[in-house]
CSV table of C-alpha atoms in Angstrom, one decimal:
chain,number,residue,atom,x,y,z
A,82,UNK,CA,155.0,74.7,20.7
A,83,UNK,CA,153.5,74.6,17.4
A,84,UNK,CA,156.6,75.1,16.0
A,85,UNK,CA,158.0,72.4,17.8
A,86,UNK,CA,155.2,70.3,16.8
A,87,UNK,CA,155.6,71.0,13.0
A,88,UNK,CA,159.3,70.3,13.6
A,89,UNK,CA,158.7,67.2,15.2
A,90,UNK,CA,156.3,65.8,12.6
A,91,UNK,CA,158.9,66.9,9.8
A,92,UNK,CA,161.6,64.6,11.3
A,93,UNK,CA,158.9,61.6,11.8
A,94,UNK,CA,157.6,61.8,8.0
A,95,UNK,CA,161.4,62.2,6.8
A,96,UNK,CA,162.4,59.1,8.9
A,97,UNK,CA,159.3,57.3,8.0
A,98,UNK,CA,160.2,57.8,4.2
A,99,UNK,CA,163.9,56.7,4.7
A,100,UNK,CA,162.8,53.7,7.1
A,101,UNK,CA,160.2,52.8,3.9
A,102,UNK,CA,163.3,52.9,1.5
A,103,UNK,CA,165.4,50.7,3.7
A,104,UNK,CA,162.5,48.1,4.5
A,105,UNK,CA,161.9,48.2,0.7
A,106,UNK,CA,165.7,47.2,0.2
A,107,UNK,CA,165.9,44.8,2.5
A,108,UNK,CA,162.7,43.4,1.4
A,109,UNK,CA,164.0,43.0,-2.2
A,110,UNK,CA,167.6,41.9,-1.1
A,111,UNK,CA,166.1,39.0,1.3
A,112,UNK,CA,163.5,37.7,-1.4
A,113,UNK,CA,166.6,37.7,-3.8
A,114,UNK,CA,168.4,36.0,-0.9
A,115,UNK,CA,165.9,33.8,-0.5
A,116,UNK,CA,165.3,32.5,-3.7
A,117,UNK,CA,168.8,31.8,-4.8
A,118,UNK,CA,170.0,30.6,-1.8
A,119,UNK,CA,167.0,28.1,-1.2
A,120,UNK,CA,167.9,26.7,-4.5
A,121,UNK,CA,171.5,26.2,-3.7
A,122,UNK,CA,171.3,25.1,0.1
A,123,UNK,CA,169.4,22.5,1.5
A,124,UNK,CA,166.7,22.6,4.3
A,125,UNK,CA,169.1,21.0,6.5
A,126,UNK,CA,171.5,23.7,6.5
A,127,UNK,CA,169.2,26.1,7.6
A,128,UNK,CA,168.2,23.7,10.5
A,129,UNK,CA,172.2,24.2,11.5
A,130,UNK,CA,172.4,28.0,11.1
A,131,UNK,CA,169.3,28.3,13.4
A,132,UNK,CA,170.9,26.6,16.1
A,133,UNK,CA,174.2,28.8,15.8
A,134,UNK,CA,172.1,32.2,15.4
A,135,UNK,CA,170.0,31.2,18.2
A,136,UNK,CA,173.1,30.8,20.8
A,137,UNK,CA,174.9,33.7,19.3
A,138,UNK,CA,171.8,36.0,19.9
A,139,UNK,CA,171.6,34.8,23.7
A,140,UNK,CA,175.2,35.9,24.0
A,141,UNK,CA,174.6,39.1,22.2
A,142,UNK,CA,171.3,40.0,24.4
A,143,UNK,CA,172.7,38.7,27.6
A,144,UNK,CA,175.7,41.1,27.3
A,145,UNK,CA,173.9,44.2,26.0
A,146,UNK,CA,173.9,47.4,28.0
A,147,UNK,CA,172.0,49.3,25.7
A,148,UNK,CA,174.5,51.4,24.6
A,149,UNK,CA,172.7,52.9,21.6
A,150,UNK,CA,169.6,53.6,23.9
A,151,UNK,CA,171.5,55.2,26.6
A,152,UNK,CA,173.3,57.7,23.9
A,153,UNK,CA,169.8,58.5,22.2
A,154,UNK,CA,168.4,59.2,26.0
A,155,UNK,CA,171.5,60.8,27.2
A,156,UNK,CA,170.9,64.1,28.6
A,157,UNK,CA,172.5,67.1,27.7
A,158,UNK,CA,175.5,67.0,25.6
A,159,UNK,CA,177.1,63.7,24.6
A,160,UNK,CA,180.7,64.1,25.2
A,161,UNK,CA,183.8,62.5,23.3
A,162,UNK,CA,184.9,60.5,26.7
A,163,UNK,CA,181.2,58.9,26.9
A,164,UNK,CA,181.6,57.9,23.4
A,165,UNK,CA,185.1,56.6,23.7
A,166,UNK,CA,183.7,54.6,26.9
A,167,UNK,CA,181.2,53.3,24.7
A,168,UNK,CA,183.3,52.0,22.2
A,169,UNK,CA,185.5,50.3,24.6
A,170,UNK,CA,182.7,48.6,26.4
A,171,UNK,CA,181.4,47.5,23.0
A,172,UNK,CA,184.8,46.0,21.9
A,173,UNK,CA,185.0,44.2,25.5
A,174,UNK,CA,181.6,42.6,25.2
A,175,UNK,CA,182.7,41.3,21.6
A,176,UNK,CA,185.6,39.5,23.7
A,177,UNK,CA,183.4,38.0,25.9
A,178,UNK,CA,181.1,36.9,23.6
A,179,UNK,CA,183.7,35.0,21.7
A,180,UNK,CA,185.3,33.4,24.4
A,181,UNK,CA,181.6,32.1,25.8
A,182,UNK,CA,180.8,30.7,22.3
A,183,UNK,CA,183.8,28.4,22.4
A,184,UNK,CA,182.9,27.3,25.5
A,185,UNK,CA,179.2,26.6,24.0
A,186,UNK,CA,181.2,25.0,21.1
A,187,UNK,CA,182.9,22.7,23.4
A,188,UNK,CA,179.9,21.4,25.5
A,189,UNK,CA,178.0,20.7,22.3
A,190,UNK,CA,181.2,18.8,21.0
A,191,UNK,CA,181.5,16.6,24.0
A,192,UNK,CA,177.7,16.0,24.1
A,193,UNK,CA,177.8,14.9,19.9
A,194,UNK,CA,180.9,12.8,21.1
A,195,UNK,CA,178.4,10.9,23.5
A,196,UNK,CA,175.9,10.4,21.0
A,197,UNK,CA,173.3,12.2,23.2
A,198,UNK,CA,171.6,14.1,20.2
A,199,UNK,CA,169.2,12.7,17.7
A,200,UNK,CA,170.6,11.0,14.7
A,201,UNK,CA,168.5,13.5,12.3
A,202,UNK,CA,168.7,16.6,14.8
A,203,UNK,CA,170.6,19.7,14.0
A,204,UNK,CA,172.2,19.6,17.4
A,205,UNK,CA,174.0,16.4,15.8
A,206,UNK,CA,175.9,18.1,13.0
A,207,UNK,CA,179.5,17.7,13.2
A,208,UNK,CA,180.0,21.4,11.8
A,209,UNK,CA,177.7,22.6,14.7
A,210,UNK,CA,180.5,23.6,17.4
A,211,UNK,CA,182.8,25.0,14.5
A,212,UNK,CA,180.1,27.2,13.2
A,213,UNK,CA,179.1,28.8,16.7
A,214,UNK,CA,183.0,29.4,17.1
A,215,UNK,CA,183.3,31.3,13.7
A,216,UNK,CA,180.2,33.4,14.5
A,217,UNK,CA,181.6,34.2,17.8
A,218,UNK,CA,184.6,36.2,15.9
A,219,UNK,CA,182.2,37.9,13.6
A,220,UNK,CA,180.5,39.2,16.7
A,221,UNK,CA,183.8,40.4,18.1
A,222,UNK,CA,184.5,42.1,14.8
A,223,UNK,CA,181.1,44.1,14.9
A,224,UNK,CA,181.8,45.4,18.3
A,225,UNK,CA,184.3,47.7,16.9
A,226,UNK,CA,181.4,49.5,15.1
A,227,UNK,CA,181.6,53.4,15.8
A,228,UNK,CA,179.4,55.0,17.9
A,229,UNK,CA,179.0,57.7,15.9
A,230,UNK,CA,176.2,56.2,14.0
A,231,UNK,CA,173.9,56.7,17.1
A,232,UNK,CA,174.5,59.9,17.2
A,233,UNK,CA,173.4,60.6,14.2
A,234,UNK,CA,170.2,58.4,15.1
A,235,UNK,CA,170.0,61.0,18.0
A,236,UNK,CA,169.6,64.0,15.7
A,237,UNK,CA,166.9,62.0,13.6
A,238,UNK,CA,169.2,62.1,10.4
A,239,UNK,CA,168.9,58.6,9.2
A,240,UNK,CA,170.3,59.4,5.4
A,241,UNK,CA,173.9,58.1,6.3
A,242,UNK,CA,172.2,55.2,8.4
A,243,UNK,CA,170.1,54.2,5.5
A,244,UNK,CA,173.1,54.5,2.8
A,245,UNK,CA,175.5,52.3,5.1
A,246,UNK,CA,172.6,49.7,5.7
A,247,UNK,CA,171.7,49.5,2.0
A,248,UNK,CA,175.6,49.0,0.8
A,249,UNK,CA,176.5,46.8,3.6
A,250,UNK,CA,173.6,44.3,2.5
A,251,UNK,CA,173.9,44.5,-1.1
A,252,UNK,CA,177.6,43.4,-0.6
A,253,UNK,CA,177.0,40.9,1.9
A,254,UNK,CA,174.4,39.1,-0.4
A,255,UNK,CA,176.8,39.3,-3.1
A,256,UNK,CA,179.4,37.4,-1.4
A,257,UNK,CA,177.0,35.2,0.4
A,258,UNK,CA,175.6,33.9,-3.1
A,259,UNK,CA,179.1,33.4,-4.4
A,260,UNK,CA,180.0,31.4,-1.3
A,261,UNK,CA,176.8,29.2,-1.4
A,262,UNK,CA,177.5,28.2,-5.1
A,263,UNK,CA,180.7,27.0,-4.3
A,264,UNK,CA,180.5,25.6,-0.7
A,265,UNK,CA,176.9,24.5,-0.6
A,266,UNK,CA,177.3,24.4,3.2
A,267,UNK,CA,176.6,26.2,6.3
A,268,UNK,CA,179.7,28.0,5.8
A,269,UNK,CA,178.7,30.2,3.0
A,270,UNK,CA,176.1,31.5,5.7
A,271,UNK,CA,178.6,32.1,8.2
A,272,UNK,CA,181.6,33.1,6.4
A,273,UNK,CA,178.8,35.9,5.1
A,274,UNK,CA,178.0,36.8,8.3
A,275,UNK,CA,181.8,37.2,9.3
A,276,UNK,CA,181.8,39.8,6.0
A,277,UNK,CA,178.7,41.5,6.9
A,278,UNK,CA,180.4,42.3,10.5
A,279,UNK,CA,183.8,43.8,8.7
A,280,UNK,CA,181.5,45.7,6.0
A,281,UNK,CA,179.5,47.2,8.5
A,282,UNK,CA,182.4,48.3,10.9
A,283,UNK,CA,184.3,49.7,8.0
A,284,UNK,CA,181.5,51.6,6.5
A,285,UNK,CA,180.6,52.9,10.4
A,286,UNK,CA,183.7,54.7,10.4
A,287,UNK,CA,184.2,55.8,6.5
A,288,UNK,CA,180.3,57.5,6.8
A,289,UNK,CA,180.0,59.0,10.1
A,290,UNK,CA,182.6,61.4,11.0
A,291,UNK,CA,183.2,62.9,14.4
A,292,UNK,CA,185.9,62.7,17.1
A,293,UNK,CA,188.3,59.7,16.6
A,294,UNK,CA,188.1,56.5,18.7
A,295,UNK,CA,190.4,55.5,21.1
A,296,UNK,CA,190.3,53.0,24.2
A,297,UNK,CA,189.1,54.7,27.2
A,298,UNK,CA,187.1,53.6,30.7
A,299,UNK,CA,185.8,57.1,31.6
A,300,UNK,CA,184.7,56.6,35.6
A,301,UNK,CA,182.1,58.7,35.4
A,302,UNK,CA,181.0,57.5,32.1
A,303,UNK,CA,181.1,54.0,33.4
A,304,UNK,CA,178.9,54.7,36.3
A,305,UNK,CA,176.3,55.8,33.9
A,306,UNK,CA,176.5,52.9,31.8
A,307,UNK,CA,176.3,50.6,34.6
A,308,UNK,CA,173.5,52.5,36.5
A,309,UNK,CA,171.3,52.6,33.6
A,310,UNK,CA,172.6,49.7,31.7
A,311,UNK,CA,171.8,47.2,34.0
A,312,UNK,CA,167.9,47.6,33.5
A,313,UNK,CA,168.6,47.3,29.8
A,314,UNK,CA,170.5,44.5,30.4
A,315,UNK,CA,168.0,42.7,32.5
A,316,UNK,CA,165.4,43.7,29.8
A,317,UNK,CA,167.6,42.6,27.1
A,318,UNK,CA,168.5,39.0,28.5
A,319,UNK,CA,164.4,38.5,29.0
A,320,UNK,CA,163.9,39.6,25.3
A,321,UNK,CA,166.9,37.1,24.4
A,322,UNK,CA,164.9,34.1,26.3
A,323,UNK,CA,161.6,35.0,25.1
A,324,UNK,CA,162.6,35.5,21.1
A,325,UNK,CA,165.1,32.3,21.2
A,326,UNK,CA,163.1,29.6,23.1
A,327,UNK,CA,161.8,28.3,19.8
A,328,UNK,CA,165.0,27.9,18.3
A,329,UNK,CA,166.7,26.5,21.2
A,330,UNK,CA,163.4,23.9,22.3
A,331,UNK,CA,162.3,23.0,18.7
A,332,UNK,CA,165.8,22.3,17.9
A,333,UNK,CA,165.5,19.3,20.3
A,334,UNK,CA,162.3,17.9,19.0
A,335,UNK,CA,162.2,18.4,15.1
A,336,UNK,CA,164.6,16.9,12.7
A,337,UNK,CA,167.1,19.2,10.9
A,338,UNK,CA,165.2,19.6,7.7
A,339,UNK,CA,162.0,20.5,9.3
A,340,UNK,CA,163.4,22.9,11.6
A,341,UNK,CA,165.1,24.5,8.3
A,342,UNK,CA,161.6,25.2,7.3
A,343,UNK,CA,160.6,26.9,10.6
A,344,UNK,CA,163.4,28.7,10.1
A,345,UNK,CA,162.8,29.9,6.6
A,346,UNK,CA,159.0,30.8,7.8
A,347,UNK,CA,160.4,32.6,11.1
A,348,UNK,CA,162.7,34.5,8.8
A,349,UNK,CA,159.7,35.8,6.7
A,350,UNK,CA,157.7,36.6,9.8
A,351,UNK,CA,160.8,38.5,11.0
A,352,UNK,CA,161.5,40.4,7.9
A,353,UNK,CA,157.8,42.1,8.8
A,354,UNK,CA,158.5,42.5,12.6
A,355,UNK,CA,162.1,43.7,11.9
A,356,UNK,CA,160.6,46.8,9.9
A,357,UNK,CA,158.4,48.1,12.3
A,358,UNK,CA,160.4,47.4,15.3
A,359,UNK,CA,163.4,49.2,13.6
A,360,UNK,CA,161.3,52.0,12.3
A,361,UNK,CA,159.8,52.5,16.1
A,362,UNK,CA,163.3,51.9,17.5
A,363,UNK,CA,164.8,54.8,15.3
A,364,UNK,CA,162.0,57.3,16.3
A,365,UNK,CA,160.1,56.0,19.7
A,366,UNK,CA,162.6,57.2,22.3
A,367,UNK,CA,163.0,60.4,20.4
A,368,UNK,CA,159.1,60.9,19.9
A,369,UNK,CA,157.7,60.0,23.4
A,370,UNK,CA,160.8,61.9,24.9
A,371,UNK,CA,159.4,65.1,23.7
A,372,UNK,CA,155.7,63.7,23.6
A,373,UNK,CA,155.8,63.5,27.2
A,374,UNK,CA,156.5,67.1,27.6
A,375,UNK,CA,152.7,68.1,26.5
A,376,UNK,CA,149.8,67.9,28.1
A,377,UNK,CA,147.9,64.6,28.5
A,378,UNK,CA,145.1,65.1,26.0
A,379,UNK,CA,147.8,66.3,23.4
A,380,UNK,CA,149.9,63.4,24.3
A,381,UNK,CA,147.4,60.7,23.6
A,382,UNK,CA,146.1,62.5,20.3
A,383,UNK,CA,149.7,62.3,18.9
A,384,UNK,CA,150.1,58.8,20.2
A,385,UNK,CA,147.4,57.3,18.4
A,386,UNK,CA,148.3,59.2,15.2
A,387,UNK,CA,152.0,57.8,15.9
A,388,UNK,CA,150.4,54.4,16.4
A,389,UNK,CA,147.9,54.4,13.2
A,390,UNK,CA,150.8,54.2,10.7
A,391,UNK,CA,152.1,50.8,12.9
A,392,UNK,CA,148.6,49.2,13.2
A,393,UNK,CA,147.9,49.7,9.6
A,394,UNK,CA,150.9,48.2,8.6
A,395,UNK,CA,150.7,45.3,10.9
A,396,UNK,CA,147.1,44.7,10.7
A,397,UNK,CA,147.0,44.4,6.7
A,398,UNK,CA,150.2,42.9,6.3
A,399,UNK,CA,149.5,39.7,9.0
A,400,UNK,CA,146.1,39.6,7.2
A,401,UNK,CA,147.0,39.2,3.6
A,402,UNK,CA,150.3,37.2,4.6
A,403,UNK,CA,147.6,34.7,5.9
A,404,UNK,CA,145.7,34.1,3.3
A,405,UNK,CA,148.7,34.2,0.7
A,406,UNK,CA,151.2,32.3,2.2
A,407,UNK,CA,150.4,29.1,0.1
A,408,UNK,CA,151.0,31.1,-3.2
A,409,UNK,CA,153.5,33.1,-1.9
A,410,UNK,CA,155.6,30.0,-0.7
A,411,UNK,CA,154.9,28.5,-4.1
A,412,UNK,CA,156.3,31.1,-6.1
A,413,UNK,CA,159.4,32.0,-4.0
A,414,UNK,CA,160.6,28.4,-3.3
A,415,UNK,CA,161.3,25.0,-4.7
A,416,UNK,CA,159.5,21.5,-4.2
A,417,UNK,CA,162.0,21.1,-0.6
A,418,UNK,CA,160.5,24.1,0.9
A,419,UNK,CA,156.7,24.0,0.2
A,420,UNK,CA,156.0,23.0,4.0
A,421,UNK,CA,156.9,26.5,4.8
A,422,UNK,CA,153.3,27.8,4.1
A,423,UNK,CA,151.6,26.0,6.8
A,424,UNK,CA,154.1,27.3,9.3
A,425,UNK,CA,154.1,30.4,7.9
A,426,UNK,CA,150.2,30.9,8.4
A,427,UNK,CA,150.6,30.4,12.1
A,428,UNK,CA,153.5,32.6,12.9
A,429,UNK,CA,152.1,35.8,10.8
A,430,UNK,CA,149.7,36.0,13.5
A,431,UNK,CA,152.3,37.3,15.9
A,432,UNK,CA,152.6,40.2,13.6
A,433,UNK,CA,149.3,41.6,14.7
A,434,UNK,CA,150.4,42.1,18.1
A,435,UNK,CA,152.2,45.0,17.7
A,436,UNK,CA,151.0,46.8,20.5
A,437,UNK,CA,153.8,46.2,23.4
A,438,UNK,CA,156.7,46.9,21.0
A,439,UNK,CA,155.1,50.3,20.6
A,440,UNK,CA,153.9,50.8,24.1
A,441,UNK,CA,157.3,49.7,25.7
A,442,UNK,CA,158.9,52.9,23.9
A,443,UNK,CA,156.5,54.9,26.1
A,444,UNK,CA,157.9,53.6,29.2
A,445,UNK,CA,161.4,53.7,28.3
A,446,UNK,CA,161.5,57.0,26.9
A,447,UNK,CA,160.7,58.0,30.6
A,448,UNK,CA,163.6,55.7,31.7
A,449,UNK,CA,161.3,53.3,33.3
A,450,UNK,CA,163.7,50.2,32.6
A,451,UNK,CA,162.9,48.4,36.0
A,452,UNK,CA,159.3,48.4,35.4
A,453,UNK,CA,159.6,47.1,31.6
A,454,UNK,CA,162.1,44.2,32.6
A,455,UNK,CA,159.3,43.1,35.1
A,456,UNK,CA,156.9,42.7,32.3
A,457,UNK,CA,159.4,41.0,30.6
A,458,UNK,CA,159.9,38.5,33.3
A,459,UNK,CA,156.2,37.7,33.2
A,460,UNK,CA,156.0,37.2,29.5
A,461,UNK,CA,159.3,35.2,29.3
A,462,UNK,CA,158.2,32.6,32.3
A,463,UNK,CA,155.0,32.2,30.5
A,464,UNK,CA,156.4,31.7,26.9
A,465,UNK,CA,158.8,29.0,28.4
A,466,UNK,CA,156.2,27.5,30.5
A,467,UNK,CA,153.5,27.2,27.7
A,468,UNK,CA,155.8,26.2,25.3
A,469,UNK,CA,157.7,22.9,27.3
A,470,UNK,CA,154.1,22.2,27.9
A,471,UNK,CA,152.9,22.2,24.3
A,472,UNK,CA,156.3,20.4,23.2
A,473,UNK,CA,156.5,17.8,26.0
A,474,UNK,CA,153.3,17.8,27.5
A,475,UNK,CA,150.8,17.6,24.6
A,476,UNK,CA,153.8,16.3,22.4
A,477,UNK,CA,152.5,18.8,19.3
A,478,UNK,CA,155.0,21.2,17.3
A,479,UNK,CA,151.5,22.6,15.9
A,480,UNK,CA,150.3,23.8,19.1
A,481,UNK,CA,153.7,25.1,20.1
A,482,UNK,CA,153.7,27.7,16.7
A,483,UNK,CA,150.7,29.1,18.1
A,484,UNK,CA,152.3,29.8,21.5
A,485,UNK,CA,155.1,31.5,19.9
A,486,UNK,CA,153.0,33.4,17.8
A,487,UNK,CA,150.8,34.7,20.2
A,488,UNK,CA,153.2,34.9,23.0
A,489,UNK,CA,153.0,38.9,23.3
A,490,UNK,CA,149.4,39.2,24.2
A,491,UNK,CA,150.1,38.8,28.1
A,492,UNK,CA,152.6,41.5,27.6
A,493,UNK,CA,150.5,43.5,25.6
A,494,UNK,CA,147.6,43.2,28.3
A,495,UNK,CA,149.9,44.3,31.1
A,496,UNK,CA,151.5,47.0,29.5
A,497,UNK,CA,148.0,48.2,28.3
A,498,UNK,CA,146.6,48.2,31.8
A,499,UNK,CA,149.7,50.4,33.1
A,500,UNK,CA,149.1,53.2,30.4
A,501,UNK,CA,145.5,53.4,30.8
A,502,UNK,CA,146.1,53.8,34.3
A,503,UNK,CA,148.7,56.8,33.2
A,504,UNK,CA,145.9,57.9,31.1
A,505,UNK,CA,148.3,57.4,28.0
A,506,UNK,CA,145.8,55.1,26.1
A,507,UNK,CA,142.0,54.5,25.4
A,508,UNK,CA,140.8,50.8,25.4
A,509,UNK,CA,138.4,51.1,22.4
A,510,UNK,CA,141.3,52.5,20.2
A,511,UNK,CA,143.2,49.2,20.9
A,512,UNK,CA,140.7,47.4,18.8
A,513,UNK,CA,141.5,49.0,15.5
A,514,UNK,CA,144.1,46.8,14.1
A,515,UNK,CA,141.2,44.0,14.0
A,516,UNK,CA,139.8,45.9,11.4
A,517,UNK,CA,143.2,46.2,9.4
A,518,UNK,CA,143.6,42.7,9.8
A,519,UNK,CA,140.1,41.8,8.4
A,520,UNK,CA,141.1,44.5,5.8
A,521,UNK,CA,144.4,42.5,5.1
A,522,UNK,CA,142.9,38.9,4.8
A,523,UNK,CA,140.4,40.6,2.0
A,524,UNK,CA,143.0,42.3,0.1
A,525,UNK,CA,144.8,38.9,0.4
A,526,UNK,CA,141.6,36.5,-1.0
A,527,UNK,CA,141.0,39.5,-3.7
A,528,UNK,CA,144.6,38.8,-5.0
A,529,UNK,CA,144.1,35.4,-4.9
A,530,UNK,CA,140.9,35.6,-7.1
A,531,UNK,CA,142.9,37.5,-9.7
A,532,UNK,CA,145.8,35.0,-9.7
A,533,UNK,CA,143.2,32.3,-10.3
A,534,UNK,CA,141.6,34.3,-13.0
A,535,UNK,CA,144.8,35.3,-14.8
A,536,UNK,CA,146.2,31.7,-14.8
């Protein structure tokens, strides 16, 4: 057991280092992208692009059978027939998304023709339907990604995964900036996403070697995908409804420019959340599948050692950004984007609610997808209900920002209660993130004082 524990610890450390490298590179690239693109593109452009991404995200999640998680948690050997079936299903899913995106574009174009949208709304932009169709095509291309990438993640060998993501992001950034310089429209962002899809697929085949992919629909493999994937699908659909509720509803009540400011603030917060969720996504299923084989005291001890890293980053990061948001926005953006700071200070509170992201992996490692789907259903219903109340009952966009930031709290309470009943967690330990949050706020205040003294 000690040798197995040492191997696991070594794999976690290696994965953490590679994920840290990916995060640092993504932060640097996103900052460069934000600084450059926001000087080339107006806030209204981001408002339209946010609508495009919201609908494509819904389509992706409503058709998500969790192929990656099914490959990662597949018992025994993953056969070539299973991989080829997964690849074929991925392509068929891309075709479905492309077709439905065309249907959505037709509906929006029809409503635009009847002048049902507010004149300054992002929904009223003539380019919106065409952009949705184009992004749907890019998603179809993305469906050709080689599943051999997931086999490397299954083995916790993240070197190639890190290289692929880094090269793809750099090349995509270069192409998008060049397009933004010449086009000065949402098409720069849309075409950039299409280029990203092509690069991702090409690199997935060039870097991850293994059995050749071919179209196949093996009956036994399909049975496994449907039997387990239906719960992943329901959970993904509920996740989509919760994570896109803001962009769908706010797009109707905010003008295009203000909605663009919200989108930028949301992107900055998502950058922090993406690192935490990606790192846990890379390791969580594998780690907790092994920890479940240990005794309960050992499980609890190692679980909180695993959680400590995430709590520290989430708490300190959220506290620091809360204090430093006005300074960061002033440095990064031009005058058109100064309104991002106030929105960012509210949304960043959601980063501190990291517990559900980790605890959900514990249940998924035991393939309790039905339970996590029910939890997501409750959380999503509460989000939509309270968000509609804030926007249409109280007519307050600002209150809606707080709802969006803190919507995971009910989910955290439910998962904590279920985990405690199983002996996985202790209540007092959950409060440590508040200490990290206070430390981050103190760090941000110190940086502000130093900045004032220097300037």
